[in-house]
PDB file of C-alpha atoms in Angstrom:
ATOM      1  CA  MET A 501      -0.206 -93.773  18.506  1.00 73.00           C
ATOM      2  CA  LEU A 502      -3.182 -91.735  19.702  1.00 82.00           C
ATOM      3  CA  ILE A 503      -0.817 -88.893  20.522  1.00 85.00           C
ATOM      4  CA  VAL A 504       1.759 -89.171  17.762  1.00 89.00           C
ATOM      5  CA  PHE A 505      -0.653 -89.053  14.825  1.00 94.00           C
ATOM      6  CA  PRO A 506      -2.525 -85.852  15.769  1.00 95.00           C
ATOM      7  CA  PHE A 507       0.716 -84.111  16.720  1.00 94.00           C
ATOM      8  CA  GLY A 508       2.342 -85.210  13.468  1.00 95.00           C
ATOM      9  CA  LEU A 509      -0.639 -84.152  11.377  1.00 97.00           C
ATOM     10  CA  LEU A 510      -0.803 -80.695  12.937  1.00 97.00           C
ATOM     11  CA  ALA A 511       2.960 -80.183  12.616  1.00 97.00           C
ATOM     12  CA  THR A 512       2.786 -81.365   8.997  1.00 97.00           C
ATOM     13  CA  ALA A 513       0.014 -78.849   8.330  1.00 98.00           C
ATOM     14  CA  VAL A 514       2.370 -76.067   9.384  1.00 98.00           C
ATOM     15  CA  VAL A 515       5.067 -77.484   7.080  1.00 98.00           C
ATOM     16  CA  PHE A 516       2.522 -77.484   4.232  1.00 98.00           C
ATOM     17  CA  ASP A 517       1.676 -73.867   5.072  1.00 97.00           C
ATOM     18  CA  ILE A 518       5.342 -72.918   4.856  1.00 97.00           C
ATOM     19  CA  LEU A 519       5.655 -74.752   1.544  1.00 97.00           C
ATOM     20  CA  HIS A 520       2.560 -72.930   0.303  1.00 97.00           C
ATOM     21  CA  LEU A 521       4.120 -69.591   1.270  1.00 96.00           C
ATOM     22  CA  ILE A 522       7.355 -70.489  -0.522  1.00 97.00           C
ATOM     23  CA  THR A 523       5.877 -72.015  -3.693  1.00 96.00           C
ATOM     24  CA  ASP A 524       2.366 -70.510  -3.811  1.00 92.00           C
ATOM     25  CA  GLY A 525       1.199 -74.038  -4.667  1.00 90.00           C
ATOM     26  CA  SER A 526      -2.506 -74.377  -3.924  1.00 91.00           C
ATOM     27  CA  GLY A 527      -2.088 -78.112  -3.310  1.00 95.00           C
ATOM     28  CA  PHE A 528      -0.106 -77.370  -0.166  1.00 97.00           C
ATOM     29  CA  ALA A 529      -2.939 -75.186   1.183  1.00 96.00           C
ATOM     30  CA  VAL A 530      -5.469 -77.974   0.601  1.00 96.00           C
ATOM     31  CA  ALA A 531      -3.154 -80.583   2.142  1.00 97.00           C
ATOM     32  CA  ALA A 532      -2.682 -78.362   5.208  1.00 97.00           C
ATOM     33  CA  ALA A 533      -6.445 -78.039   5.636  1.00 97.00           C
ATOM     34  CA  TYR A 534      -6.947 -81.808   5.461  1.00 97.00           C
ATOM     35  CA  ALA A 535      -4.052 -82.409   7.867  1.00 98.00           C
ATOM     36  CA  ILE A 536      -5.535 -79.918  10.339  1.00 98.00           C
ATOM     37  CA  ALA A 537      -8.973 -81.543  10.154  1.00 98.00           C
ATOM     38  CA  ALA A 538      -7.530 -85.020  10.731  1.00 97.00           C
ATOM     39  CA  GLY A 539      -5.257 -83.729  13.498  1.00 97.00           C
ATOM     40  CA  ILE A 540      -8.167 -82.120  15.331  1.00 98.00           C
ATOM     41  CA  VAL A 541     -10.252 -85.300  15.126  1.00 97.00           C
ATOM     42  CA  GLY A 542      -7.290 -87.354  16.336  1.00 96.00           C
ATOM     43  CA  GLY A 543      -6.590 -84.875  19.126  1.00 96.00           C
ATOM     44  CA  VAL A 544     -10.156 -85.138  20.397  1.00 96.00           C
ATOM     45  CA  VAL A 545      -9.903 -88.940  20.332  1.00 96.00           C
ATOM     46  CA  ALA A 546      -6.567 -88.798  22.204  1.00 93.00           C
ATOM     47  CA  ALA A 547      -8.089 -86.536  24.854  1.00 93.00           C
ATOM     48  CA  VAL A 548     -10.404 -89.273  26.106  1.00 93.00           C
ATOM     49  CA  PRO A 549      -7.736 -91.605  27.588  1.00 90.00           C
ATOM     50  CA  GLY A 550      -5.778 -88.535  28.719  1.00 90.00           C
ATOM     51  CA  TRP A 551      -8.801 -87.290  30.639  1.00 92.00           C
ATOM     52  CA  ILE A 552      -9.282 -90.743  32.189  1.00 90.00           C
ATOM     53  CA  ASP A 553      -5.596 -90.910  33.199  1.00 87.00           C
ATOM     54  CA  TRP A 554      -5.750 -87.430  34.729  1.00 91.00           C
ATOM     55  CA  PHE A 555      -8.681 -88.364  36.971  1.00 91.00           C
ATOM     56  CA  ALA A 556      -6.671 -91.353  38.256  1.00 88.00           C
ATOM     57  CA  ILE A 557      -3.783 -89.142  39.463  1.00 89.00           C
ATOM     58  CA  PRO A 558      -4.007 -88.382  43.208  1.00 89.00           C
ATOM     59  CA  ALA A 559      -4.929 -84.794  44.091  1.00 93.00           C
ATOM     60  CA  GLY A 560      -2.255 -82.491  45.464  1.00 92.00           C
ATOM     61  CA  THR A 561       0.596 -84.051  43.481  1.00 91.00           C
ATOM     62  CA  ARG A 562       2.907 -82.351  41.043  1.00 90.00           C
ATOM     63  CA  ALA A 563       1.707 -84.865  38.444  1.00 90.00           C
ATOM     64  CA  LYS A 564      -1.886 -83.646  38.846  1.00 93.00           C
ATOM     65  CA  ARG A 565      -0.795 -80.022  38.296  1.00 94.00           C
ATOM     66  CA  VAL A 566       1.406 -80.857  35.300  1.00 95.00           C
ATOM     67  CA  GLY A 567      -1.397 -82.993  33.856  1.00 94.00           C
ATOM     68  CA  LEU A 568      -3.878 -80.137  34.193  1.00 96.00           C
ATOM     69  CA  ILE A 569      -1.584 -77.696  32.388  1.00 97.00           C
ATOM     70  CA  HIS A 570      -0.789 -80.325  29.742  1.00 96.00           C
ATOM     71  CA  GLY A 571      -4.459 -81.065  29.103  1.00 95.00           C
ATOM     72  CA  ALA A 572      -5.605 -77.440  29.116  1.00 97.00           C
ATOM     73  CA  GLY A 573      -2.772 -76.537  26.757  1.00 97.00           C
ATOM     74  CA  ASN A 574      -3.787 -79.314  24.389  1.00 96.00           C
ATOM     75  CA  VAL A 575      -7.399 -78.121  24.385  1.00 97.00           C
ATOM     76  CA  LEU A 576      -6.164 -74.613  23.583  1.00 98.00           C
ATOM     77  CA  LEU A 577      -3.952 -75.833  20.745  1.00 97.00           C
ATOM     78  CA  LEU A 578      -6.880 -77.750  19.229  1.00 97.00           C
ATOM     79  CA  VAL A 579      -8.952 -74.554  19.432  1.00 98.00           C
ATOM     80  CA  LEU A 580      -6.143 -72.585  17.746  1.00 98.00           C
ATOM     81  CA  PHE A 581      -5.996 -75.092  14.890  1.00 98.00           C
ATOM     82  CA  ALA A 582      -9.798 -75.213  14.640  1.00 98.00           C
ATOM     83  CA  VAL A 583      -9.901 -71.438  14.228  1.00 98.00           C
ATOM     84  CA  SER A 584      -7.149 -71.679  11.615  1.00 98.00           C
ATOM     85  CA  TRP A 585      -9.179 -74.327   9.766  1.00 97.00           C
ATOM     86  CA  LEU A 586     -12.386 -72.253   9.898  1.00 97.00           C
ATOM     87  CA  LEU A 587     -10.574 -69.193   8.561  1.00 96.00           C
ATOM     88  CA  ARG A 588      -9.286 -71.286   5.643  1.00 96.00           C
ATOM     89  CA  ALA A 589     -12.717 -72.759   4.945  1.00 94.00           C
ATOM     90  CA  ASN A 590     -14.155 -69.263   4.575  1.00 88.00           C
ATOM     91  CA  ALA A 591     -11.313 -68.087   2.334  1.00 85.00           C
ATOM     92  CA  GLY A 592     -12.039 -70.223  -0.717  1.00 80.00           C
ATOM     93  CA  ASP A 593      -9.641 -72.825  -2.140  1.00 87.00           C
ATOM     94  CA  TRP A 594      -8.441 -73.347   1.462  1.00 93.00           C
ATOM     95  CA  VAL A 595      -5.772 -70.664   0.982  1.00 94.00           C
ATOM     96  CA  PRO A 596      -4.710 -69.492   4.438  1.00 95.00           C
ATOM     97  CA  GLY A 597      -4.722 -65.793   5.196  1.00 95.00           C
ATOM     98  CA  ALA A 598      -2.412 -64.164   7.707  1.00 96.00           C
ATOM     99  CA  TRP A 599      -4.659 -64.945  10.694  1.00 97.00           C
ATOM    100  CA  ALA A 600      -5.047 -68.600   9.723  1.00 97.00           C
ATOM    101  CA  LEU A 601      -1.259 -68.888   9.565  1.00 97.00           C
ATOM    102  CA  ILE A 602      -0.794 -67.100  12.891  1.00 98.00           C
ATOM    103  CA  PHE A 603      -3.250 -69.418  14.643  1.00 98.00           C
ATOM    104  CA  GLY A 604      -1.568 -72.484  13.118  1.00 97.00           C
ATOM    105  CA  PHE A 605       1.949 -71.347  14.013  1.00 98.00           C
ATOM    106  CA  ALA A 606       0.830 -70.491  17.563  1.00 98.00           C
ATOM    107  CA  GLY A 607      -0.790 -73.923  17.810  1.00 97.00           C
ATOM    108  CA  VAL A 608       2.337 -75.787  16.788  1.00 96.00           C
ATOM    109  CA  ALA A 609       4.459 -73.715  19.181  1.00 97.00           C
ATOM    110  CA  LEU A 610       2.062 -74.565  21.990  1.00 97.00           C
ATOM    111  CA  ALA A 611       2.202 -78.224  20.925  1.00 96.00           C
ATOM    112  CA  GLY A 612       5.938 -78.162  21.607  1.00 95.00           C
ATOM    113  CA  VAL A 613       5.281 -77.027  25.179  1.00 96.00           C
ATOM    114  CA  THR A 614       2.435 -79.456  25.833  1.00 96.00           C
ATOM    115  CA  GLY A 615       4.430 -82.265  24.257  1.00 93.00           C
ATOM    116  CA  TRP A 616       7.271 -81.575  26.668  1.00 94.00           C
ATOM    117  CA  LEU A 617       4.782 -81.570  29.567  1.00 95.00           C
ATOM    118  CA  GLY A 618       3.448 -84.913  28.352  1.00 91.00           C
ATOM    119  CA  GLY A 619       6.993 -86.218  28.361  1.00 89.00           C
ATOM    120  CA  GLU A 620       7.370 -85.001  31.941  1.00 89.00           C
ATOM    121  CA  LEU A 621       4.224 -86.896  32.897  1.00 87.00           C
ATOM    122  CA  VAL A 622       5.347 -90.168  31.353  1.00 85.00           C
ATOM    123  CA  GLU A 623       9.142 -90.145  31.602  1.00 81.00           C
ATOM    124  CA  ARG A 624       9.767 -88.109  34.730  1.00 81.00           C
ATOM    125  CA  LEU A 625       6.662 -88.708  36.809  1.00 80.00           C
ATOM    126  CA  GLY A 626       5.835 -92.195  35.502  1.00 77.00           C
ATOM    127  CA  VAL A 627       2.123 -91.475  35.048  1.00 78.00           C
ATOM    128  CA  GLY A 628       0.348 -94.287  33.242  1.00 69.00           C
ATOM    129  CA  VAL A 629       3.460 -96.450  32.832  1.00 62.00           C
ATOM    130  CA  ASP A 630       4.841 -97.229  36.296  1.00 57.00           C
ATOM    131  CA  ASP A 631       2.935 -98.570  39.306  1.00 61.00           C
ATOM    132  CA  GLY A 632       5.696 -97.114  41.490  1.00 62.00           C
ATOM    133  CA  ALA A 633       5.529 -93.683  39.876  1.00 62.00           C
ATOM    134  CA  ASP A 634       7.027 -90.729  41.737  1.00 63.00           C
ATOM    135  CA  LEU A 635       4.148 -88.288  41.379  1.00 65.00           C
ATOM    136  CA  GLN A 636       6.137 -85.574  43.162  1.00 72.00           C
ATOM    137  CA  ALA A 637       9.377 -85.832  41.113  1.00 68.00           C
ATOM    138  CA  THR A 638      11.101 -82.557  40.338  1.00 70.00           C
ATOM    139  CA  SER A 639      11.068 -81.086  36.854  1.00 73.00           C
ATOM    140  CA  SER A 640      13.516 -82.469  34.319  1.00 71.00           C
ATOM    141  CA  LEU A 641      14.792 -78.899  34.048  1.00 71.00           C
ATOM    142  CA  SER A 642      15.854 -78.876  37.708  1.00 70.00           C
ATOM    143  CA  ARG A 643      19.209 -80.138  38.907  1.00 64.00           C
ATOM    144  CA  GLY A 644      17.666 -82.197  41.684  1.00 58.00           C
ATOM    145  CA  LYS A 645      17.166 -85.874  42.344  1.00 51.00           C
ATOM    146  CA  THR A 646      16.729 -88.511  39.657  1.00 51.00           C
ATOM    147  CA  ALA A 647      13.321 -89.058  38.155  1.00 49.00           C
ATOM    148  CA  ARG A 648      12.615 -92.435  39.758  1.00 48.00           C
ATOM    149  CA  PRO A 649      14.712 -94.802  41.830  1.00 47.00           C
ATOM    150  CA  GLY A 650      16.839 -97.019  39.641  1.00 45.00           C
ATOM    151  CA  ARG A 651      16.762 -94.695  36.644  1.00 45.00           C
ATOM    152  CA  VAL A 652      19.999 -93.231  35.376  1.00 38.00           C
ATOM    153  CA  ARG A 653      20.087 -89.487  34.915  1.00 41.00           C
ATOM    154  CA  HIS A 654      22.533 -88.383  32.264  1.00 39.00           C
ATOM    155  CA  GLU A 655      24.324 -85.169  33.139  1.00 43.00           C
ATOM    156  CA  PRO A 656      26.119 -83.102  30.507  1.00 48.00           C
ATOM    157  CA  SER A 657      29.857 -83.664  30.588  1.00 44.00           C
TER     158      SER A 657
END
């Protein structure tokens, strides 16, 4: 839940921004600002166990590298949303200008990438969920071996 709520709040903020652009409803701009603020707070809270998990991964493994990119990307996306929030706060009535929207849209796009990397860490590499994790498993985008012994890999038919 520590991950899902911040991600959902930040994605919802972008939806509110789109609705604001379509309807010019000021309520959507305010809702987006609140969603961003809550998403940033939740993202910072979620970073703590992520940081702890990353330090537990053995050095020199693919999991350590993926975890570093995942974590750094998440820090960057929180910065992007924080800048978007600050630009709104200075605009009055929380109405986002072009730059606030650009930072928010870039943040949610980056969240898609870091979310996929998080999925790689948990589902493919088994970090934090499997004592027998394969910390050197190939990417889910490769056509190599299965993620972990005993797991079924579904190939397109």
